[in-house]
Coordinates of C-alpha atoms in Angstrom, one line a residue:
X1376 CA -10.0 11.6 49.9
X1377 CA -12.2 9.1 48.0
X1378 CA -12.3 5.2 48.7
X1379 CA -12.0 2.7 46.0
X1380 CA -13.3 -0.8 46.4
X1381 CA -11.1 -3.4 44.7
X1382 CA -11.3 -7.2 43.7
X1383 CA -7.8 -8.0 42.5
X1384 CA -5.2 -10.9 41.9
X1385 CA -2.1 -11.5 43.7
X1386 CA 0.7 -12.9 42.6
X1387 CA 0.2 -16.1 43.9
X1388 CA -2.9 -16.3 42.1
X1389 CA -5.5 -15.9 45.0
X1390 CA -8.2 -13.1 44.8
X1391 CA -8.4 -10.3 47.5
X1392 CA -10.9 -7.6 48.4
X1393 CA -10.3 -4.5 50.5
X1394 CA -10.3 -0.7 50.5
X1395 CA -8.0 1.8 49.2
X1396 CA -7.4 5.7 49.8
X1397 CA -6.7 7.5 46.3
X1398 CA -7.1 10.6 44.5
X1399 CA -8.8 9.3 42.2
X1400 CA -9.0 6.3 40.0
X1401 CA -5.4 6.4 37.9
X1402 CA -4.0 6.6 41.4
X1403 CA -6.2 3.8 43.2
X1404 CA -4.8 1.9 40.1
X1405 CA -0.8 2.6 40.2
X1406 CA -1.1 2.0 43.9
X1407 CA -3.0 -1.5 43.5
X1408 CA 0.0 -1.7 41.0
X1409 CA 2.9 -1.2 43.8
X1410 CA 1.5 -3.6 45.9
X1411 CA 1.6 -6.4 43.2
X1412 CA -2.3 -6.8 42.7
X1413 CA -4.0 -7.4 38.9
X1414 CA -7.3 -5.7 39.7
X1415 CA -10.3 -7.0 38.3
X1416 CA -12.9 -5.0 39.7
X1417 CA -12.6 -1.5 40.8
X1418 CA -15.3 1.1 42.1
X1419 CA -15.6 4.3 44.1
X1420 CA -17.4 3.8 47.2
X1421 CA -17.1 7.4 48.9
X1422 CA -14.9 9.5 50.8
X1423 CA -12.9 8.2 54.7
X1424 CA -14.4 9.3 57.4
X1425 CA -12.6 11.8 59.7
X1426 CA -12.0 10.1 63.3
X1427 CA -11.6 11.6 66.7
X1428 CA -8.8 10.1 68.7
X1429 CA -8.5 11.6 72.6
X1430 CA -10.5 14.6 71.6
X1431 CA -8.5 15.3 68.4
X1432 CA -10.0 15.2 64.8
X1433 CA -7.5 12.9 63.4
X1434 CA -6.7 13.3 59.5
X1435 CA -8.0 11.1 56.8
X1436 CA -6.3 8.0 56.7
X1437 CA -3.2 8.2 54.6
X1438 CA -2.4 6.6 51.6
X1439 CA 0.1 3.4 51.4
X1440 CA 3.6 5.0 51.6
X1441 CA 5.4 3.7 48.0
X1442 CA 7.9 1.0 48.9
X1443 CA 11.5 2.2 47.8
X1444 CA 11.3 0.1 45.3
X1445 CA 8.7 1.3 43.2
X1446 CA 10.0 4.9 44.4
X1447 CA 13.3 4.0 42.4
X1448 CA 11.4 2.3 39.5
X1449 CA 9.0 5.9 39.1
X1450 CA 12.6 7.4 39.5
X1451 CA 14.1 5.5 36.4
X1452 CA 11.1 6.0 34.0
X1453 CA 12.1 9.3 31.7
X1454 CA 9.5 12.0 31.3
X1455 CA 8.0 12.6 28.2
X1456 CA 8.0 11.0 24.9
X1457 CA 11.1 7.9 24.7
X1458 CA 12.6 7.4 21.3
X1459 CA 13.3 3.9 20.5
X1460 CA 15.6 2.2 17.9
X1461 CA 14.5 0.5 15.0
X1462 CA 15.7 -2.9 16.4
X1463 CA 14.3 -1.9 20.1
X1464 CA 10.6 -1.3 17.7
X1465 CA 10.9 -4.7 16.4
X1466 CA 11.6 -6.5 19.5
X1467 CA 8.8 -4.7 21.2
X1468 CA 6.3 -5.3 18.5
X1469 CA 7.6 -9.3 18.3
X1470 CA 7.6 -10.0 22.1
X1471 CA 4.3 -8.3 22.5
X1472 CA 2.6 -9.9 19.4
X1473 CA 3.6 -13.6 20.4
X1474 CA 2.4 -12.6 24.0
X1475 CA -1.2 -11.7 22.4
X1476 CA -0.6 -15.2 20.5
X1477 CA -0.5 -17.2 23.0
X1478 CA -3.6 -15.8 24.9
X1479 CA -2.4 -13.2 27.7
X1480 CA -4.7 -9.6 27.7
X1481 CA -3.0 -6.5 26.8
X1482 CA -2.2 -5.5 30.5
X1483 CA -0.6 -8.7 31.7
X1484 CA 1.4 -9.0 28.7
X1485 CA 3.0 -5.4 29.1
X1486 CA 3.3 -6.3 32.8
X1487 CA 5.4 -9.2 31.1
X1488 CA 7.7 -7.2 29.0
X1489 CA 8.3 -4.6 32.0
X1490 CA 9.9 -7.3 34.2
X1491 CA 12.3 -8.2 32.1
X1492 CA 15.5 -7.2 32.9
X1493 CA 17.4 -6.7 29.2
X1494 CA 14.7 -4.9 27.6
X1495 CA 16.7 -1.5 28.2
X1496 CA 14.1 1.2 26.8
X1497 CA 11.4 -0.9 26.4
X1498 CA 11.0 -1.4 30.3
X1499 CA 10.2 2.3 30.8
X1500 CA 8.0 2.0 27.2
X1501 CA 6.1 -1.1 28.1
X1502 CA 5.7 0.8 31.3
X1503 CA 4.0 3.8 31.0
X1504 CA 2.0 2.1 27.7
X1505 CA 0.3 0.3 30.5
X1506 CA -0.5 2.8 32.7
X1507 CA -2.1 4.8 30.0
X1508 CA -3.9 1.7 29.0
X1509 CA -5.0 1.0 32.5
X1510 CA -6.7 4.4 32.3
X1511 CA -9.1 3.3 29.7
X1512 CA -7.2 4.4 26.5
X1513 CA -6.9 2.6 23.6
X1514 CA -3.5 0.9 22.6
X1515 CA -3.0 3.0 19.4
X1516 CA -3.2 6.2 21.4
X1517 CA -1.4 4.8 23.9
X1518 CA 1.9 4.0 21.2
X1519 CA 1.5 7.8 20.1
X1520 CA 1.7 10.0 23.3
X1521 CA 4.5 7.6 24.6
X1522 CA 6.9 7.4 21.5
X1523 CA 7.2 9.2 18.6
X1524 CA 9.8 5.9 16.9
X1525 CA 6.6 3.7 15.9
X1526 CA 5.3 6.3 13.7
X1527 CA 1.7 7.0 12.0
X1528 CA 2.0 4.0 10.2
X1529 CA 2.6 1.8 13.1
X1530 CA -0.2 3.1 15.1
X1531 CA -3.3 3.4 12.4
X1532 CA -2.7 -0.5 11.9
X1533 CA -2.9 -0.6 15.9
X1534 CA -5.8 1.0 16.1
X1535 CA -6.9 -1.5 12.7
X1536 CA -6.0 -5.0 15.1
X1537 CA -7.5 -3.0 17.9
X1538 CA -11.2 -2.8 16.1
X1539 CA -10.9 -6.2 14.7
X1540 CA -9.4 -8.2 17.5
X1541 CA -6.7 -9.3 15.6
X1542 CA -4.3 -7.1 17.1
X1543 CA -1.6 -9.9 17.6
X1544 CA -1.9 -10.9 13.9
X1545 CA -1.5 -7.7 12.9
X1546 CA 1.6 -6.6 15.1
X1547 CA 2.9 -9.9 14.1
X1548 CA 2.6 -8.6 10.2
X1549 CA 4.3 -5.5 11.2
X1550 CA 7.4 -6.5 12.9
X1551 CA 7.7 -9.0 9.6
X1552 CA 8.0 -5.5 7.6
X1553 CA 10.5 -4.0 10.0
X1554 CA 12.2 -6.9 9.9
X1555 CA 12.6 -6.8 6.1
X1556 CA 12.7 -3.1 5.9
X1557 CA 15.7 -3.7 8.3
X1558 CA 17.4 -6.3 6.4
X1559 CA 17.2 -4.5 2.9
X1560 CA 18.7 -1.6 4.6
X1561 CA 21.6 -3.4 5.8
X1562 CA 22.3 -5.4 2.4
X1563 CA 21.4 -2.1 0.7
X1564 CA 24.7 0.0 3.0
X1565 CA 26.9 -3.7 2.1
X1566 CA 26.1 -3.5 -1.3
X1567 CA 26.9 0.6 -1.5
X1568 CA 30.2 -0.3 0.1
X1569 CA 32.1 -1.1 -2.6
X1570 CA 30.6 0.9 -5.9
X1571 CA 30.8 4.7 -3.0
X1572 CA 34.7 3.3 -2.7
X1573 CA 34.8 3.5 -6.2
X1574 CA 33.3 7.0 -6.0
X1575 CA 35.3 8.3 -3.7
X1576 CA 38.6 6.7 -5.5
X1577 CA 37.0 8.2 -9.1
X1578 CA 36.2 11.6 -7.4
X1579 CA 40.2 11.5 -6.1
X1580 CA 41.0 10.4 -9.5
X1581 CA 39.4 13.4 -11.4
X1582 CA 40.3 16.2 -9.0
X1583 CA 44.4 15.0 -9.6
X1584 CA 43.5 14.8 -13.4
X1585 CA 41.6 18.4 -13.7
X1586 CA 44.2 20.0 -10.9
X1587 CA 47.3 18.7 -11.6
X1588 CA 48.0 16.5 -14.9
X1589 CA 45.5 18.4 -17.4
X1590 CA 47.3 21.8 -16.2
X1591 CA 51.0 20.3 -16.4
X1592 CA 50.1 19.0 -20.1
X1593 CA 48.7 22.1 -21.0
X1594 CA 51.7 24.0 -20.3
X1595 CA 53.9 21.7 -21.7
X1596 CA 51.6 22.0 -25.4
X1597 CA 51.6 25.4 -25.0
X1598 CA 55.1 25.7 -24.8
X1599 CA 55.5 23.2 -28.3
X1600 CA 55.9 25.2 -31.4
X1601 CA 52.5 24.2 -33.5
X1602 CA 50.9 22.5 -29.9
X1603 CA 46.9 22.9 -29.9
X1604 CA 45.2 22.0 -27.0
X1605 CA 42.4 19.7 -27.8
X1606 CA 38.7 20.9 -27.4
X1607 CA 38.3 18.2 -24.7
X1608 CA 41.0 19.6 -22.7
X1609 CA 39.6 22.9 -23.1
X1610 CA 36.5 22.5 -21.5
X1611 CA 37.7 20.5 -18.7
X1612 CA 40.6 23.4 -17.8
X1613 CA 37.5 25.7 -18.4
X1614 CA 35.3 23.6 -15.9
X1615 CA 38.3 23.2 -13.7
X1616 CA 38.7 27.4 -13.5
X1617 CA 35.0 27.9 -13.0
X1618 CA 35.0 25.1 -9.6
X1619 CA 37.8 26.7 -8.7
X1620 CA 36.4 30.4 -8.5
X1621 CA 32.9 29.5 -7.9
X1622 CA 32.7 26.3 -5.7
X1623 CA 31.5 28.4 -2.9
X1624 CA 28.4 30.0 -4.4
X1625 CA 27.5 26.4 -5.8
X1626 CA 28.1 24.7 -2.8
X1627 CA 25.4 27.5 -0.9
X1628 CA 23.4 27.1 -4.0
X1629 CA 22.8 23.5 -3.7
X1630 CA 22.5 23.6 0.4
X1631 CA 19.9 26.3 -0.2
X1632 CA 18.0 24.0 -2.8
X1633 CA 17.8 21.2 -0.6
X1634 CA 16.6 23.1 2.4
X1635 CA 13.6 24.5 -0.3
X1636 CA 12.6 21.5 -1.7
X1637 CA 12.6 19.7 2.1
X1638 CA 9.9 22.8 3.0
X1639 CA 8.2 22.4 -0.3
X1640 CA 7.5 18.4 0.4
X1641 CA 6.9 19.1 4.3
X1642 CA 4.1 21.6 3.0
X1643 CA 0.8 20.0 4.0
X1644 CA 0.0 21.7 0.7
X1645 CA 2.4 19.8 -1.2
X1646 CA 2.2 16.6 -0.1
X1647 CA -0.1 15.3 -2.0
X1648 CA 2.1 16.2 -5.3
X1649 CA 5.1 14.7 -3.9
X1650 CA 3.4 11.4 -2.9
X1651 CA 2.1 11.6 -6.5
X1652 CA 5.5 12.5 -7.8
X1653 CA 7.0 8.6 -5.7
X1654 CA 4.8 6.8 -7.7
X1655 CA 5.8 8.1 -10.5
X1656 CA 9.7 7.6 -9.9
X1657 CA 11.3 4.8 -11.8
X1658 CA 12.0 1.6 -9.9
X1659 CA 11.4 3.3 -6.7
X1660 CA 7.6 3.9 -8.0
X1661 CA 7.1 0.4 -8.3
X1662 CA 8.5 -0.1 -5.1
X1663 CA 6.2 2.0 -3.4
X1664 CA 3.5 0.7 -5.1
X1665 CA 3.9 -2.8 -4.5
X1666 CA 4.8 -1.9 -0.7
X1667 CA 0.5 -0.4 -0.5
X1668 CA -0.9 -3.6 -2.0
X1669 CA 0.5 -6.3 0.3
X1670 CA -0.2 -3.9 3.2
X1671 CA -3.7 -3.0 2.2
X1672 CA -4.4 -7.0 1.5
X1673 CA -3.0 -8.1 4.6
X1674 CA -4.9 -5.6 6.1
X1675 CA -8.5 -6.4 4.5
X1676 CA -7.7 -9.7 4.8
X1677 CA -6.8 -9.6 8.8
X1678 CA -10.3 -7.4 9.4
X1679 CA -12.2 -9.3 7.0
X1680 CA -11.4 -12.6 8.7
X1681 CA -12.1 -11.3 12.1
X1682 CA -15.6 -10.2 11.5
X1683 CA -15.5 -6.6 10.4
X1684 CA -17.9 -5.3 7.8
X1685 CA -16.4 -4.7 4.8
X1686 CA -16.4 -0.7 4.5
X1687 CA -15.4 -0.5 8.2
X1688 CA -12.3 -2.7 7.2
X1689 CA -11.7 -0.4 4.0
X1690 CA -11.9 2.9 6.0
X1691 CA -9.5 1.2 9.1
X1692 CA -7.0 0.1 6.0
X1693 CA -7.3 3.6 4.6
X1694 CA -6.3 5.3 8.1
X1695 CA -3.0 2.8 7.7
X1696 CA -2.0 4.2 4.1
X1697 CA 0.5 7.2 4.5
X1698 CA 0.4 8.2 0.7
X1699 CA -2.6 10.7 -0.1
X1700 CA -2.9 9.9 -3.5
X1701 CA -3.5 6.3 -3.0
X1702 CA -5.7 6.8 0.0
X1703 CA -7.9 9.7 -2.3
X1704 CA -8.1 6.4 -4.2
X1705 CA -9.3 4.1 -1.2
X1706 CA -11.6 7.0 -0.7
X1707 CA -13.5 6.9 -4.2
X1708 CA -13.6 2.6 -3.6
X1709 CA -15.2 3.3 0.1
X1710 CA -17.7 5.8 -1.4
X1711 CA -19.1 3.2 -4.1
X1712 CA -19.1 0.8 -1.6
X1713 CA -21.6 2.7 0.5
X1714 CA -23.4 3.2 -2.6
X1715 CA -23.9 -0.4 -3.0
X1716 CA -21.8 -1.6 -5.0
X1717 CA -19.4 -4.5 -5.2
X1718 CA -15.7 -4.2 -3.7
X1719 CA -14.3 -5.5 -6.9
X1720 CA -16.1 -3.2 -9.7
X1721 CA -15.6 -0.4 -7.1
X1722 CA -11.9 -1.3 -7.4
X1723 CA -12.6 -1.1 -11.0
X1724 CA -13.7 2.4 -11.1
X1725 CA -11.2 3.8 -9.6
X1726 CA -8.4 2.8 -12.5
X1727 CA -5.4 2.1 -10.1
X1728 CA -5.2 -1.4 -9.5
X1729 CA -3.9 -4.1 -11.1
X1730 CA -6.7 -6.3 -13.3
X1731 CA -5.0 -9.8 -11.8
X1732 CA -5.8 -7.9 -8.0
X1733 CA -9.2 -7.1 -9.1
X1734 CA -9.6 -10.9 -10.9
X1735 CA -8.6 -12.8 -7.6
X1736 CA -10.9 -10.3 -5.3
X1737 CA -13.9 -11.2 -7.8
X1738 CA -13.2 -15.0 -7.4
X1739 CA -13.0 -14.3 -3.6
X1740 CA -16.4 -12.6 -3.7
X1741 CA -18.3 -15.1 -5.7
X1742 CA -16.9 -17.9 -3.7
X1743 CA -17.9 -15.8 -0.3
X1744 CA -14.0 -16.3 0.8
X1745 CA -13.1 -13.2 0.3
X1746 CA -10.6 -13.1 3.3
X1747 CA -8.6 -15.9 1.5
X1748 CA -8.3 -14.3 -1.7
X1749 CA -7.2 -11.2 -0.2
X1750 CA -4.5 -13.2 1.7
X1751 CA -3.2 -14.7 -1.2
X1752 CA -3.1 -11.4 -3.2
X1753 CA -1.1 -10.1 -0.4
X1754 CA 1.2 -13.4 -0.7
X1755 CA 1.8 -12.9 -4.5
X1756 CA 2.7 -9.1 -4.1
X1757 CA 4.6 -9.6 -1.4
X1758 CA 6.7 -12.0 -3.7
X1759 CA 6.9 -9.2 -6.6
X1760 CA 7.7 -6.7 -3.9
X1761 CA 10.8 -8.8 -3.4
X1762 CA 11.3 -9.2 -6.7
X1763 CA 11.4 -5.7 -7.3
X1764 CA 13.9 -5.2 -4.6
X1765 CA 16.1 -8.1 -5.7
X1766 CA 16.4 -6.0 -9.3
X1767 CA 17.0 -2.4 -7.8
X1768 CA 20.0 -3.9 -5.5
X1769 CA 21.3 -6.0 -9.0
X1770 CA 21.5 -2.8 -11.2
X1771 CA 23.2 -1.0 -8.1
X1772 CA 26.7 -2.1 -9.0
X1773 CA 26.9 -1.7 -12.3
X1774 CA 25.4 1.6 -12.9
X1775 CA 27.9 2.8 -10.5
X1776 CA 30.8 0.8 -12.6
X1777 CA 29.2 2.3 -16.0
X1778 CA 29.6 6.0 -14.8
X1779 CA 32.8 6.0 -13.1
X1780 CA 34.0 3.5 -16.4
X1781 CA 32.4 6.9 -18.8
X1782 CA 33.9 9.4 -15.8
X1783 CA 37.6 8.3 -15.7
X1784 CA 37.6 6.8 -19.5
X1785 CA 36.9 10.1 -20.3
X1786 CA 39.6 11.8 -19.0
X1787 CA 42.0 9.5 -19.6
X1788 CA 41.1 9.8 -24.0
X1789 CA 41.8 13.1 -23.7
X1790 CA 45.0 13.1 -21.6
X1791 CA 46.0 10.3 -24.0
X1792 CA 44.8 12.3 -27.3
X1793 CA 46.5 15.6 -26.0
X1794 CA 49.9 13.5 -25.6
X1795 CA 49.8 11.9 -29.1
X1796 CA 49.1 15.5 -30.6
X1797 CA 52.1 17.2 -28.8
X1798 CA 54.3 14.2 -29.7
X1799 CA 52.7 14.7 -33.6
X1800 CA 53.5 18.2 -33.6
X1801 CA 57.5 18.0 -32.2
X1802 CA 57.8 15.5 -34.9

């Protein structure tokens, strides 16, 4: 069995030297790990030597036995990927970010996170991030083969703080968006509350009206000498036979649409047409929109600031965008960037962005502070992003009140028409 030869720190902060018997060098490392050392130096020396004792070849000498406690804490870790909760993702990403913040390496600060006893999940996530870490694998790949819950997204920006060195800025950016994301979600299901109550109360309201009332009415006009059922009525008994009869076939009909057009848009094929067809959607396209630009300028301006040339930062920021047909656009500004020319006439070319983006980039770049500008484009979309979200949650309510107002008004005009008429015609 080969021998490593270690430099490490112990708890108490002291440095130690010695020997240990491992497999190989994972294993020298999780065992170094057991016994509560932070090793800073760690190199294969050879293999033990065999010994003879009384005439016997004695076996190699054998590895530390694991102390029950780290026995019972391999025991508790689940195998394979460990799917996480939104709120468990932001509390990772926060506690982790203001950890890099305030100066601790990646290890030590995941060593951090997996002591703590009311992390739930995250122990066992912290946990084996570190070990893969420790093996000489980069963060980003590290978040992907642990847990699929933080998402491409989540890990191409990784891998962006990872190449600039702002990795802590960066996480700190992210767990601000899934803290919004978070929060619009909740007032989005408290503002749905009441208007899918008045849904379900309308929905009530027109199956009593089409099965009960409109048929009672129209016996009683048939049965008055001279009655005429209004046209009105007549297509709502007529729509009311038809659900009746066919609800089945439409209910398959739409179950089977929905399971077609979820393995159309899940068609690598496809997906560029559907991230096409978001951008295109009303409100929602605007949305989306204004979502890429603050992430792509806090992005640029995080890799910028920290150093990194400005086509590496472009292609790291393109990795991070999830819609292909705004990343085939990043890819048109990267390739006339190579060609020499400047970020904001290559911004130009492409058509897609906003002149006021492409105004304060130009100012950035003739002032050299481009990594400010950037920031405070990223500020002032961030502020029409929440604009934009503000509106879409204000014309929630009464859209809903408008259609169920049209839905039961409806109904009740031609309950109220088909009354007066029978009343007219027994006069």
């Amino acid at each position: 069995m080969p021998v490593f030869a270690y430099k490490a720190l112990a708890a108490n902060g002291s440095v130690t030297t010695g020997e240990i018997d491992a497999a190989d060098r994972p294993e020298a490392l999780r065992r170094l790990d057991r016994k509560g050392l932070q090793p800073v130096n760690l190199r294969e020396t050879g293999a033990a030597v065999p010994v003879k004792k009384n005439g016997v070849k004695a076996k190699a000498a054998e590895a530390p036995r694991k102390s029950a406690k780290a026995d019972e804490k391999e025991d508790a870790i689940p195998e394979g990927p460990i799917k996480l909760k939104r709120q468990e993702v932001v509390l990772f990403t926060e506690e982790l970010s203001d950890m890099l913040g305030a100066g601790l390496q990646l290890e030590p600060a995941l060593k951090s996170m997996e002591s703590r006893q009311e992390l739930g999940n995250l122990k066992a996530v912290s946990y084996k991030i570190r070990q893969i870490v420790r093996d000489g694998v980069n963060f980003s790949v590290a978040l992907k083969k642990v847990s699929p819950s933080f998402g491409p997204l989540y890990c191409s920006l990784a891998a962006a703080g990872e190449a600039s060195g702002a990795l802590d800025t960066i996480l700190k950016r992210q767990a601000h968006y899934l803290k919004t994301l978070a929060e619009l979600q909740a007032r989005l299901i408290l503002a749905m509350i009441y208007p899918a109550f008045l849904v379900l109360a309308g929905i009530g309201v027109s199956i009593v009206f089409v099965t009960t009332l409109i048929p009672q009415l129209t016996q009683l006009i048939e049965s008055t000498p001279g009655g005429q059922i209004p046209l009105g009525a007549k297509i709502l008994i007529g729509a009311s036979d038809f659900l009746s009869k066919w609800w089945l076939v439409i209910l398959l009909t739409l179950i089977a649409a929905a399971i077609f057009f979820k393995a159309w848009k899940d068609n690598e094929a496809n997906k560029p047409a559907w991230d096409r067809m978001k951008l295109n959607l009303p409100l929602f396209g605007r949305v989306i929109s204004s979502r890429f630009y603050v992430q792509f300028l806090e992005t640029m301006a995080n890799l910028v600031s920290n150093g990194l040339p400005l086509l590496r930062a472009l292609e790291l920021s393109r990795d991070a965008t999830q819609n292909r047909q705004l990343r085939g656009q990043l890819n048109k500004v990267i390739e006339q960037v190579g060609d020499g020319r400047s970020f904001s006439k290559s911004l130009i070319r492409t058509g897609t962005f906003p002149p006021l983006l492409i105004d304060m980039i130009s100012v950035g770049e003739q002032t050299g502070k481009i990594d400010q500008a950037l920031r405070r484009s990223a500020e002032r979309y961030d502020k029409e992003l929440d604009k934009d979200l503000q509106r879409i949650m204000a014309l929630i309510m009464p859209t809903v009140l408008i259609i169920m107002a049209l839905l039961i008004g409806t109904m009740a005009y031609l309950m109220i028409t088909a009354i007066f008429q029978t009343i007219s015609a027994l006069g």
